[in-house]
Amino acid sequence: MILLFSAGLFGIYFLNQSHSRQTTAPSDEKYYFADSKYSGIRSKFVTRDNKREKVSIEYPITENEKINRLISESIDKIDRDFQNTVLLATVFDKPMTETISYQVTHNTSEALSIVVNIKQDMNGAHPASMTQFWTFDKKSGEVVGLADFTEQSDEAAEAIISAAKNSVSQTIKQRQQPEIDLNEIINKEALSNFIITNNGNALAWPLGQASLLPSSYGELTITVPISSVSKYLQNPTARKLANIPKPAEKPKPTPATPTPIVANKTIALTFDDGPGPYTEKLLDILDKYDAKATFFLIGSKVSARANTLRRMQSRGHQLGNHSWSHPELNKVSAEQLASEIDQTNNAIKQAVGTKPNIIRPPYGAFNRAVLEQFRQRGMSAVVWSVDTRDWADRNSEIVCSRAVAGARNGAVILMHDIHPTSVNAVPCILNSLKQQGYSFVTVQNLIGDMTPGAVYP
Ligand SMILES: [Zn+2]
């Protein structure tokens, strides 16, 4: 997506060697601030790059100091352990790497859910992947635990725990992993920290490797659709923070819990804003790695590169709509909204013979009216779970490390094939993630059947 740069973004200011922290700051530490795509949140980037270590840390800076402090203390503790390992190491074939980044999964006036992804590679040892995640009450800055969210209702907590166990045992079955007694593992304490996802319609626990289940089970995200437990969540705190359907309402069809459909770890790479001059090169790369991807196309660019679209289709990639002229769809007239969708669907149909059934609204911006138009056309909205912010950092290494840091089973990774740096990052992403056992599938294969008008992942 082409984002509108605010002055802050390219006013990136480098402040070298003046960052204060308790431990002795290595002399090559740099930091700078940049806007994030999340409303009200900026990022502070800290980098260290020398013979011993290659570190990139992205801290969220929200409007609430208390939230910022909790997250940065938690990140700093992990980083200090990493620095100690680096200090103690004696052999340096190549630098040890650490990448820490974050994703916001829920951001309303009342609630904020954040996941921090940590990837560390200490030469030779397995890359360690960890997560930390919280839901905050945005006003007070307090962490909302499961007990707060359920207002101390044991019945509610039990319902959520039992839904979580079901989710895990299903995943284990699908992955053909050995059965395991979840009663010992999944309880109130283990689930205390949670995030809200899917536009306020689900609770989730994005667990890193070995954080609850034995290491051999890999990473796992537990998702509980709120509709399945909403009768237990009729309390003011839950209503304030998430979308709790009223008891009289029919529960909404439960969309958007992407359950992995194959035993392996799978990821959907998605490329927006094309087709463009680098798209053919990208197709060559994807062919070479036998990776499938999904392209969200700008309708007005399609007819000039219809051959490229035919090639995408013939190689098993998925084609999606990304509007005709890339406006914020929630801000245009009903007529323009319809024509942004239809003109693009028609252009794609003209090129490859079929209309797409998925659409990514530019900037991830939509509202009920927009989703209704999608629904009427049998289309589902597809956003993303990992943003490489490749439009902001035209640097293949940064783009690669963000994609790799955010990767987990079921992730939808956002990139833009209109930037040569992004296309050049793809071999690095495919290599790194293949080594970790991932395969690359289309959005359709990642998510399975999608409900028209619903939003994924
Ligand atoms: Zn776009």
Tab-separated table of C-alpha atoms and ligand atoms in Angstrom:
chain	number	residue	atom	x	y	z
A	1	MET	CA	0.000	0.000	0.000
A	2	ILE	CA	1.201	3.446	-0.698
A	3	LEU	CA	0.981	5.267	2.576
A	4	LEU	CA	0.721	8.954	2.951
A	5	PHE	CA	3.911	9.972	4.610
A	6	SER	CA	3.487	12.391	7.412
A	7	ALA	CA	6.255	14.841	8.037
A	8	GLY	CA	7.485	12.762	10.965
A	9	LEU	CA	8.354	9.778	8.902
A	10	PHE	CA	10.981	11.167	6.657
A	11	GLY	CA	11.939	13.570	9.328
A	12	ILE	CA	13.607	10.488	10.784
A	13	TYR	CA	16.211	11.861	13.036
A	14	PHE	CA	19.269	9.852	13.812
A	15	LEU	CA	20.668	10.441	17.240
A	16	ASN	CA	23.881	8.594	17.517
A	17	GLN	CA	25.376	7.259	20.733
A	18	SER	CA	23.240	9.279	23.060
A	19	HIS	CA	20.735	6.663	24.016
A	20	SER	CA	20.788	6.102	27.727
A	21	ARG	CA	20.256	2.710	29.246
A	22	GLN	CA	21.382	0.971	32.381
A	23	THR	CA	23.854	-1.320	30.721
A	24	THR	CA	26.792	0.149	28.902
A	25	ALA	CA	25.480	1.050	25.503
A	26	PRO	CA	27.650	-0.325	22.721
A	27	SER	CA	29.163	2.566	20.874
A	28	ASP	CA	27.462	1.749	17.594
A	29	GLU	CA	23.959	1.921	18.995
A	30	LYS	CA	21.681	4.249	17.065
A	31	TYR	CA	18.092	5.108	17.461
A	32	TYR	CA	15.434	7.016	15.629
A	33	PHE	CA	11.697	7.528	15.683
A	34	ALA	CA	9.219	6.910	12.877
A	35	ASP	CA	5.475	6.897	12.476
A	36	SER	CA	3.762	3.545	12.523
A	37	LYS	CA	0.671	2.657	10.575
A	38	TYR	CA	-1.201	2.363	13.854
A	39	SER	CA	-3.184	5.356	14.925
A	40	GLY	CA	-1.644	7.160	17.901
A	41	ILE	CA	1.461	4.960	17.949
A	42	ARG	CA	4.977	5.749	16.840
A	43	SER	CA	7.967	3.469	16.718
A	44	LYS	CA	11.365	3.887	18.238
A	45	PHE	CA	13.980	1.894	16.361
A	46	VAL	CA	17.217	0.901	18.054
A	47	THR	CA	19.939	-0.702	15.971
A	48	ARG	CA	23.385	-2.098	16.719
A	49	ASP	CA	25.448	-3.428	13.891
A	50	ASN	CA	28.999	-4.649	14.411
A	51	LYS	CA	31.133	-7.751	14.078
A	52	ARG	CA	29.569	-9.380	17.133
A	53	GLU	CA	25.910	-8.525	16.815
A	54	LYS	CA	23.297	-7.271	14.427
A	55	VAL	CA	20.335	-5.956	16.326
A	56	SER	CA	17.150	-4.209	15.338
A	57	ILE	CA	14.569	-3.380	17.985
A	58	GLU	CA	11.317	-1.584	17.393
A	59	TYR	CA	9.569	-0.226	20.480
A	60	PRO	CA	5.969	0.979	20.298
A	61	ILE	CA	5.484	4.488	21.646
A	62	THR	CA	1.849	4.982	22.565
A	63	GLU	CA	0.210	8.009	24.130
A	64	ASN	CA	0.281	6.324	27.535
A	65	GLU	CA	3.616	6.402	29.377
A	66	LYS	CA	2.694	3.507	31.629
A	67	ILE	CA	2.080	1.231	28.654
A	68	ASN	CA	5.333	2.350	27.039
A	69	ARG	CA	7.296	1.667	30.202
A	70	LEU	CA	5.920	-1.831	30.692
A	71	ILE	CA	6.650	-2.838	27.114
A	72	SER	CA	10.095	-1.277	26.939
A	73	GLU	CA	11.129	-2.841	30.256
A	74	SER	CA	10.010	-6.196	29.004
A	75	ILE	CA	11.914	-5.770	25.722
A	76	ASP	CA	15.021	-4.430	27.486
A	77	LYS	CA	15.141	-7.427	29.793
A	78	ILE	CA	15.194	-9.764	26.794
A	79	ASP	CA	17.767	-7.599	25.040
A	80	ARG	CA	20.023	-7.545	28.109
A	81	ASP	CA	20.055	-11.349	28.183
A	82	PHE	CA	20.974	-11.318	24.509
A	83	GLN	CA	23.750	-8.777	25.115
A	84	ASN	CA	25.140	-10.938	27.907
A	85	THR	CA	25.267	-13.927	25.583
A	86	VAL	CA	27.077	-11.814	23.013
A	87	LEU	CA	29.547	-10.600	25.642
A	88	LEU	CA	30.322	-14.132	26.775
A	89	ALA	CA	30.752	-15.541	23.286
A	90	THR	CA	34.290	-16.122	22.109
A	91	VAL	CA	33.873	-17.263	18.523
A	92	PHE	CA	32.268	-15.010	15.959
A	93	ASP	CA	31.888	-16.637	12.555
A	94	LYS	CA	29.114	-14.216	11.898
A	95	PRO	CA	27.280	-11.745	14.081
A	96	MET	CA	24.573	-12.954	16.424
A	97	THR	CA	21.281	-11.483	15.390
A	98	GLU	CA	18.327	-10.180	17.312
A	99	THR	CA	15.189	-8.716	15.763
A	100	ILE	CA	12.384	-7.420	17.933
A	101	SER	CA	9.301	-5.900	16.380
A	102	TYR	CA	5.676	-5.466	17.300
A	103	GLN	CA	2.194	-5.786	15.857
A	104	VAL	CA	-0.934	-4.065	17.062
A	105	THR	CA	-3.954	-6.345	16.789
A	106	HIS	CA	-6.576	-4.124	18.409
A	107	ASN	CA	-6.544	-0.368	18.769
A	108	THR	CA	-9.674	1.436	19.884
A	109	SER	CA	-10.208	4.446	22.134
A	110	GLU	CA	-10.496	2.044	25.078
A	111	ALA	CA	-8.269	-0.909	24.340
A	112	LEU	CA	-4.889	-1.723	22.892
A	113	SER	CA	-3.567	-5.206	22.132
A	114	ILE	CA	0.094	-5.575	21.229
A	115	VAL	CA	2.278	-8.541	20.321
A	116	VAL	CA	6.046	-8.231	20.525
A	117	ASN	CA	7.916	-10.766	18.370
A	118	ILE	CA	11.458	-11.642	19.322
A	119	LYS	CA	13.810	-13.594	17.079
A	120	GLN	CA	17.342	-14.318	18.182
A	121	ASP	CA	19.984	-16.312	16.401
A	122	MET	CA	23.005	-17.069	18.533
A	123	ASN	CA	25.398	-18.602	16.060
A	124	GLY	CA	24.633	-22.194	15.342
A	125	ALA	CA	21.993	-22.543	17.991
A	126	HIS	CA	18.405	-22.702	16.823
A	127	PRO	CA	16.939	-19.321	16.150
A	128	ALA	CA	14.852	-18.623	19.226
A	129	SER	CA	11.443	-17.135	18.643
A	130	MET	CA	9.459	-15.694	21.483
A	131	THR	CA	6.439	-13.525	21.906
A	132	GLN	CA	5.181	-11.200	24.585
A	133	PHE	CA	1.663	-9.865	24.386
A	134	TRP	CA	-0.786	-7.799	26.336
A	135	THR	CA	-4.138	-6.113	26.173
A	136	PHE	CA	-4.163	-2.731	27.864
A	137	ASP	CA	-6.866	-0.474	29.151
A	138	LYS	CA	-5.798	2.541	27.138
A	139	LYS	CA	-7.036	5.114	29.643
A	140	SER	CA	-5.487	3.654	32.790
A	141	GLY	CA	-2.509	2.040	31.095
A	142	GLU	CA	-3.159	-1.136	33.093
A	143	VAL	CA	-2.726	-4.602	31.641
A	144	VAL	CA	-6.091	-6.326	31.320
A	145	GLY	CA	-5.755	-9.942	32.425
A	146	LEU	CA	-8.293	-12.630	31.745
A	147	ALA	CA	-9.660	-12.199	35.292
A	148	ASP	CA	-10.241	-8.480	34.632
A	149	PHE	CA	-11.813	-9.164	31.279
A	150	THR	CA	-14.235	-11.689	32.775
A	151	GLU	CA	-14.731	-9.509	35.880
A	152	GLN	CA	-13.617	-12.435	38.060
A	153	SER	CA	-16.300	-14.789	36.742
A	154	ASP	CA	-15.069	-18.369	37.101
A	155	GLU	CA	-17.771	-19.534	34.754
A	156	ALA	CA	-16.547	-17.155	32.032
A	157	ALA	CA	-12.918	-18.104	32.576
A	158	GLU	CA	-13.789	-21.802	32.387
A	159	ALA	CA	-15.701	-21.285	29.135
A	160	ILE	CA	-12.742	-19.476	27.575
A	161	ILE	CA	-10.239	-22.052	28.839
A	162	SER	CA	-12.298	-24.893	27.456
A	163	ALA	CA	-12.644	-23.159	24.061
A	164	ALA	CA	-8.886	-22.588	24.068
A	165	LYS	CA	-8.230	-26.265	24.778
A	166	ASN	CA	-10.481	-27.221	21.877
A	167	SER	CA	-8.603	-24.853	19.605
A	168	VAL	CA	-5.251	-26.329	20.615
A	169	SER	CA	-6.316	-29.948	20.330
A	170	GLN	CA	-7.762	-29.283	16.871
A	171	THR	CA	-4.530	-27.692	15.750
A	172	ILE	CA	-2.492	-30.558	17.151
A	173	LYS	CA	-4.713	-33.037	15.325
A	174	GLN	CA	-4.420	-31.123	12.053
A	175	ARG	CA	-0.669	-30.982	12.381
A	176	GLN	CA	-0.637	-34.713	13.178
A	177	GLN	CA	1.296	-34.081	16.371
A	178	PRO	CA	1.013	-36.472	19.332
A	179	GLU	CA	-1.892	-35.949	21.722
A	180	ILE	CA	-1.036	-34.220	24.949
A	181	ASP	CA	-2.864	-33.626	28.226
A	182	LEU	CA	-3.884	-29.994	27.990
A	183	ASN	CA	-5.509	-29.849	31.426
A	184	GLU	CA	-2.156	-29.385	33.076
A	185	ILE	CA	-1.022	-26.798	30.579
A	186	ILE	CA	-3.929	-24.562	29.718
A	187	ASN	CA	-5.346	-22.817	32.738
A	188	LYS	CA	-6.148	-19.353	34.065
A	189	GLU	CA	-2.542	-18.457	34.719
A	190	ALA	CA	-1.305	-19.591	31.329
A	191	LEU	CA	-4.015	-17.639	29.544
A	192	SER	CA	-3.934	-14.561	31.763
A	193	ASN	CA	-2.321	-12.333	29.142
A	194	PHE	CA	-4.263	-12.283	25.898
A	195	ILE	CA	-4.812	-10.143	22.837
A	196	ILE	CA	-7.961	-9.064	21.076
A	197	THR	CA	-7.952	-9.678	17.317
A	198	ASN	CA	-10.242	-9.795	14.302
A	199	ASN	CA	-11.779	-6.362	14.804
A	200	GLY	CA	-12.647	-7.048	18.416
A	201	ASN	CA	-14.314	-10.365	17.611
A	202	ALA	CA	-11.765	-12.853	18.940
A	203	LEU	CA	-9.377	-13.464	21.815
A	204	ALA	CA	-5.988	-14.899	20.957
A	205	TRP	CA	-2.747	-16.137	22.469
A	206	PRO	CA	0.124	-16.011	19.941
A	207	LEU	CA	2.476	-18.430	21.636
A	208	GLY	CA	6.119	-18.665	20.693
A	209	GLN	CA	7.879	-21.983	20.541
A	210	ALA	CA	8.089	-23.797	23.899
A	211	SER	CA	6.111	-21.171	25.732
A	212	LEU	CA	3.280	-23.499	26.788
A	213	LEU	CA	3.573	-26.682	24.786
A	214	PRO	CA	6.809	-28.636	24.473
A	215	SER	CA	9.250	-27.170	22.008
A	216	SER	CA	8.612	-29.905	19.426
A	217	TYR	CA	5.040	-28.617	18.949
A	218	GLY	CA	6.356	-25.394	17.469
A	219	GLU	CA	4.657	-22.028	17.521
A	220	LEU	CA	0.938	-21.917	18.005
A	221	THR	CA	-1.708	-19.249	18.100
A	222	ILE	CA	-4.766	-20.097	20.150
A	223	THR	CA	-7.860	-18.278	18.907
A	224	VAL	CA	-11.242	-18.161	20.600
A	225	PRO	CA	-14.028	-16.403	18.672
A	226	ILE	CA	-15.936	-14.198	21.091
A	227	SER	CA	-19.217	-15.324	19.570
A	228	SER	CA	-18.556	-18.795	21.004
A	229	VAL	CA	-18.285	-17.478	24.591
A	230	SER	CA	-20.244	-14.227	24.381
A	231	LYS	CA	-22.959	-15.293	26.787
A	232	TYR	CA	-20.317	-15.388	29.537
A	233	LEU	CA	-18.911	-11.993	28.659
A	234	GLN	CA	-21.897	-9.750	29.247
A	235	ASN	CA	-19.971	-7.480	31.586
A	236	PRO	CA	-18.976	-3.814	31.259
A	237	THR	CA	-15.225	-4.407	31.021
A	238	ALA	CA	-15.483	-6.927	28.202
A	239	ARG	CA	-18.053	-4.773	26.393
A	240	LYS	CA	-15.812	-1.759	26.663
A	241	LEU	CA	-12.774	-3.508	25.249
A	242	ALA	CA	-14.123	-5.909	22.619
A	243	ASN	CA	-17.199	-6.617	20.495
A	244	ILE	CA	-19.497	-8.633	22.681
A	245	PRO	CA	-22.722	-9.511	20.870
A	246	LYS	CA	-25.799	-8.979	23.051
A	247	PRO	CA	-27.326	-12.223	24.313
A	248	ALA	CA	-30.488	-11.776	22.234
A	249	GLU	CA	-28.479	-11.400	19.065
A	250	LYS	CA	-27.845	-14.449	17.029
A	251	PRO	CA	-24.161	-15.185	17.286
A	252	LYS	CA	-22.433	-14.006	14.152
A	253	PRO	CA	-21.146	-16.738	11.896
A	254	THR	CA	-17.655	-17.303	13.163
A	255	PRO	CA	-15.375	-16.136	10.406
A	256	ALA	CA	-11.757	-15.427	10.533
A	257	THR	CA	-10.242	-18.045	12.748
A	258	PRO	CA	-7.678	-19.219	10.250
A	259	THR	CA	-7.129	-22.842	11.106
A	260	PRO	CA	-4.145	-24.355	9.387
A	261	ILE	CA	-5.348	-26.818	6.783
A	262	VAL	CA	-2.120	-28.670	6.289
A	263	ALA	CA	0.237	-30.303	8.712
A	264	ASN	CA	3.156	-28.016	7.902
A	265	LYS	CA	3.668	-24.450	8.933
A	266	THR	CA	2.265	-22.244	6.213
A	267	ILE	CA	2.506	-18.581	5.406
A	268	ALA	CA	0.852	-16.353	2.831
A	269	LEU	CA	3.106	-13.782	1.219
A	270	THR	CA	1.017	-10.960	-0.242
A	271	PHE	CA	2.114	-8.230	-2.630
A	272	ASP	CA	0.130	-5.014	-3.062
A	273	ASP	CA	-0.044	-2.121	-5.492
A	274	GLY	CA	1.162	-3.943	-8.620
A	275	PRO	CA	1.480	-5.085	-11.249
A	276	GLY	CA	4.629	-3.087	-11.860
A	277	PRO	CA	8.028	-3.217	-13.532
A	278	TYR	CA	9.481	-5.622	-10.912
A	279	THR	CA	6.599	-8.072	-10.804
A	280	GLU	CA	8.016	-10.375	-13.501
A	281	LYS	CA	11.283	-10.639	-11.590
A	282	LEU	CA	9.311	-11.525	-8.463
A	283	LEU	CA	7.491	-14.260	-10.380
A	284	ASP	CA	10.862	-15.694	-11.428
A	285	ILE	CA	11.981	-15.781	-7.794
A	286	LEU	CA	8.757	-17.403	-6.591
A	287	ASP	CA	9.069	-20.031	-9.333
A	288	LYS	CA	12.602	-20.823	-8.293
A	289	TYR	CA	11.512	-21.514	-4.698
A	290	ASP	CA	8.229	-23.130	-5.696
A	291	ALA	CA	6.451	-20.590	-3.509
A	292	LYS	CA	2.898	-19.417	-4.078
A	293	ALA	CA	1.866	-15.856	-3.328
A	294	THR	CA	-1.146	-13.578	-3.509
A	295	PHE	CA	-1.205	-10.345	-5.484
A	296	PHE	CA	-3.550	-7.493	-4.626
A	297	LEU	CA	-3.730	-5.575	-7.867
A	298	ILE	CA	-4.488	-1.969	-8.687
A	299	GLY	CA	-7.165	-2.096	-11.383
A	300	SER	CA	-5.844	0.853	-13.374
A	301	LYS	CA	-2.473	-0.881	-13.803
A	302	VAL	CA	-3.857	-4.195	-14.984
A	303	SER	CA	-4.483	-3.800	-18.706
A	304	ALA	CA	-0.914	-2.680	-19.438
A	305	ARG	CA	0.433	-5.871	-17.842
A	306	ALA	CA	-2.248	-8.434	-18.604
A	307	ASN	CA	0.449	-10.966	-19.563
A	308	THR	CA	1.943	-10.719	-16.105
A	309	LEU	CA	-1.473	-11.477	-14.598
A	310	ARG	CA	-1.845	-14.501	-16.861
A	311	ARG	CA	1.531	-15.717	-15.716
A	312	MET	CA	0.522	-15.288	-12.045
A	313	GLN	CA	-2.591	-17.311	-12.651
A	314	SER	CA	-0.811	-20.062	-14.564
A	315	ARG	CA	1.780	-20.486	-11.800
A	316	GLY	CA	-0.869	-20.992	-9.119
A	317	HIS	CA	-0.682	-17.591	-7.468
A	318	GLN	CA	-3.866	-15.920	-6.302
A	319	LEU	CA	-5.117	-12.622	-7.664
A	320	GLY	CA	-7.010	-10.140	-5.511
A	321	ASN	CA	-8.566	-6.709	-5.894
A	322	HIS	CA	-6.812	-3.664	-4.381
A	323	SER	CA	-9.193	-1.023	-5.846
A	324	TRP	CA	-8.884	0.980	-9.049
A	325	SER	CA	-7.154	4.106	-7.774
A	326	HIS	CA	-6.128	3.281	-4.195
A	327	PRO	CA	-8.370	5.589	-2.144
A	328	GLU	CA	-9.465	4.978	1.447
A	329	LEU	CA	-12.672	3.098	0.659
A	330	ASN	CA	-14.405	4.278	3.830
A	331	LYS	CA	-14.097	7.877	2.640
A	332	VAL	CA	-15.417	7.728	-0.924
A	333	SER	CA	-18.991	8.053	-2.182
A	334	ALA	CA	-21.139	4.982	-2.644
A	335	GLU	CA	-20.769	5.364	-6.424
A	336	GLN	CA	-17.004	5.584	-6.314
A	337	LEU	CA	-16.828	2.664	-3.898
A	338	ALA	CA	-18.821	0.495	-6.296
A	339	SER	CA	-16.755	1.533	-9.287
A	340	GLU	CA	-13.405	1.061	-7.470
A	341	ILE	CA	-14.401	-2.546	-6.823
A	342	ASP	CA	-16.199	-3.356	-10.066
A	343	GLN	CA	-13.809	-1.729	-12.526
A	344	THR	CA	-10.934	-3.637	-10.943
A	345	ASN	CA	-12.828	-6.937	-10.900
A	346	ASN	CA	-13.659	-6.406	-14.575
A	347	ALA	CA	-10.082	-5.566	-15.530
A	348	ILE	CA	-8.821	-8.700	-13.790
A	349	LYS	CA	-11.538	-10.786	-15.410
A	350	GLN	CA	-10.610	-9.382	-18.787
A	351	ALA	CA	-6.986	-10.394	-18.241
A	352	VAL	CA	-7.389	-13.872	-16.762
A	353	GLY	CA	-11.022	-14.881	-17.275
A	354	THR	CA	-12.192	-14.884	-13.650
A	355	LYS	CA	-13.063	-12.267	-11.083
A	356	PRO	CA	-11.232	-12.301	-7.762
A	357	ASN	CA	-13.108	-13.274	-4.576
A	358	ILE	CA	-10.786	-11.395	-2.229
A	359	ILE	CA	-10.099	-7.708	-1.850
A	360	ARG	CA	-7.597	-5.832	0.259
A	361	PRO	CA	-8.895	-2.351	1.010
A	362	PRO	CA	-6.093	0.216	0.578
A	363	TYR	CA	-4.548	1.244	3.932
A	364	GLY	CA	-6.617	-1.522	5.537
A	365	ALA	CA	-9.369	1.106	5.738
A	366	PHE	CA	-12.977	-0.074	5.685
A	367	ASN	CA	-16.244	0.251	7.543
A	368	ARG	CA	-19.538	-1.627	7.625
A	369	ALA	CA	-20.771	-0.064	4.383
A	370	VAL	CA	-17.582	-1.104	2.581
A	371	LEU	CA	-17.824	-4.668	3.893
A	372	GLU	CA	-21.462	-4.776	2.793
A	373	GLN	CA	-20.420	-3.937	-0.775
A	374	PHE	CA	-17.818	-6.722	-0.621
A	375	ARG	CA	-20.439	-9.117	0.712
A	376	GLN	CA	-22.866	-8.284	-2.091
A	377	ARG	CA	-20.184	-9.255	-4.590
A	378	GLY	CA	-19.275	-12.493	-2.821
A	379	MET	CA	-15.910	-11.042	-1.801
A	380	SER	CA	-14.032	-11.287	1.491
A	381	ALA	CA	-11.644	-8.677	2.843
A	382	VAL	CA	-8.076	-9.802	3.441
A	383	VAL	CA	-5.815	-7.636	5.559
A	384	TRP	CA	-2.537	-8.846	7.073
A	385	SER	CA	-0.922	-10.016	10.280
A	386	VAL	CA	2.658	-8.976	9.560
A	387	ASP	CA	3.517	-5.597	8.088
A	388	THR	CA	7.048	-5.403	6.695
A	389	ARG	CA	6.630	-1.617	6.232
A	390	ASP	CA	8.680	-2.059	3.089
A	391	TRP	CA	7.347	1.222	1.698
A	392	ALA	CA	9.018	3.096	4.546
A	393	ASP	CA	12.320	1.267	4.668
A	394	ARG	CA	13.619	0.725	1.151
A	395	ASN	CA	16.201	-1.685	2.446
A	396	SER	CA	16.017	-5.383	1.572
A	397	GLU	CA	17.724	-6.521	4.766
A	398	ILE	CA	15.299	-4.674	7.014
A	399	VAL	CA	12.349	-5.914	4.998
A	400	CYS	CA	13.616	-9.486	5.191
A	401	SER	CA	14.280	-9.366	8.915
A	402	ARG	CA	10.844	-7.908	9.639
A	403	ALA	CA	9.128	-10.597	7.610
A	404	VAL	CA	11.174	-13.298	9.300
A	405	ALA	CA	10.676	-11.838	12.767
A	406	GLY	CA	6.928	-11.672	12.356
A	407	ALA	CA	6.531	-15.069	10.748
A	408	ARG	CA	4.396	-17.662	12.431
A	409	ASN	CA	2.128	-20.404	11.253
A	410	GLY	CA	-0.894	-18.873	9.538
A	411	ALA	CA	0.665	-15.431	9.088
A	412	VAL	CA	-0.305	-13.144	6.217
A	413	ILE	CA	2.712	-11.006	5.330
A	414	LEU	CA	2.247	-7.631	3.662
A	415	MET	CA	4.754	-6.400	1.033
A	416	HIS	CA	4.686	-4.277	-2.118
A	417	ASP	CA	6.145	-5.502	-5.395
A	418	ILE	CA	6.395	-1.947	-6.740
A	419	HIS	CA	9.622	-1.468	-4.754
A	420	PRO	CA	12.744	-3.195	-6.100
A	421	THR	CA	14.070	-3.454	-2.522
A	422	SER	CA	11.012	-5.481	-1.565
A	423	VAL	CA	11.369	-7.856	-4.502
A	424	ASN	CA	15.062	-8.246	-3.677
A	425	ALA	CA	14.169	-9.146	-0.083
A	426	VAL	CA	12.115	-12.143	-1.205
A	427	PRO	CA	14.964	-14.679	-1.704
A	428	CYS	CA	16.182	-13.906	1.834
A	429	ILE	CA	12.660	-14.339	3.245
A	430	LEU	CA	12.060	-17.588	1.381
A	431	ASN	CA	15.445	-19.014	2.364
A	432	SER	CA	15.145	-18.134	6.039
A	433	LEU	CA	11.590	-19.318	6.448
A	434	LYS	CA	12.061	-22.485	4.396
A	435	GLN	CA	14.829	-23.432	6.792
A	436	GLN	CA	12.344	-23.011	9.617
A	437	GLY	CA	9.934	-25.425	7.943
A	438	TYR	CA	7.499	-22.986	6.384
A	439	SER	CA	5.835	-23.396	3.039
A	440	PHE	CA	4.298	-20.554	1.084
A	441	VAL	CA	0.688	-20.761	0.005
A	442	THR	CA	-2.009	-18.491	-1.367
A	443	VAL	CA	-4.389	-16.721	0.987
A	444	GLN	CA	-7.105	-19.088	-0.219
A	445	ASN	CA	-5.092	-22.123	0.805
A	446	LEU	CA	-4.003	-20.577	4.077
A	447	ILE	CA	-7.474	-19.623	5.220
A	448	GLY	CA	-9.754	-22.051	3.407
A	449	ASP	CA	-13.394	-21.181	2.826
A	450	MET	CA	-14.074	-17.509	3.421
A	451	THR	CA	-17.386	-15.860	4.238
A	452	PRO	CA	-18.300	-12.973	1.908
A	453	GLY	CA	-18.169	-9.657	3.748
A	454	ALA	CA	-15.940	-11.015	6.524
A	455	VAL	CA	-12.394	-9.856	7.244
A	456	TYR	CA	-9.377	-12.167	7.389
A	457	PRO	CA	-7.000	-13.180	8.892
B	1	ZN	ZN	-1.802	-0.435	-1.320
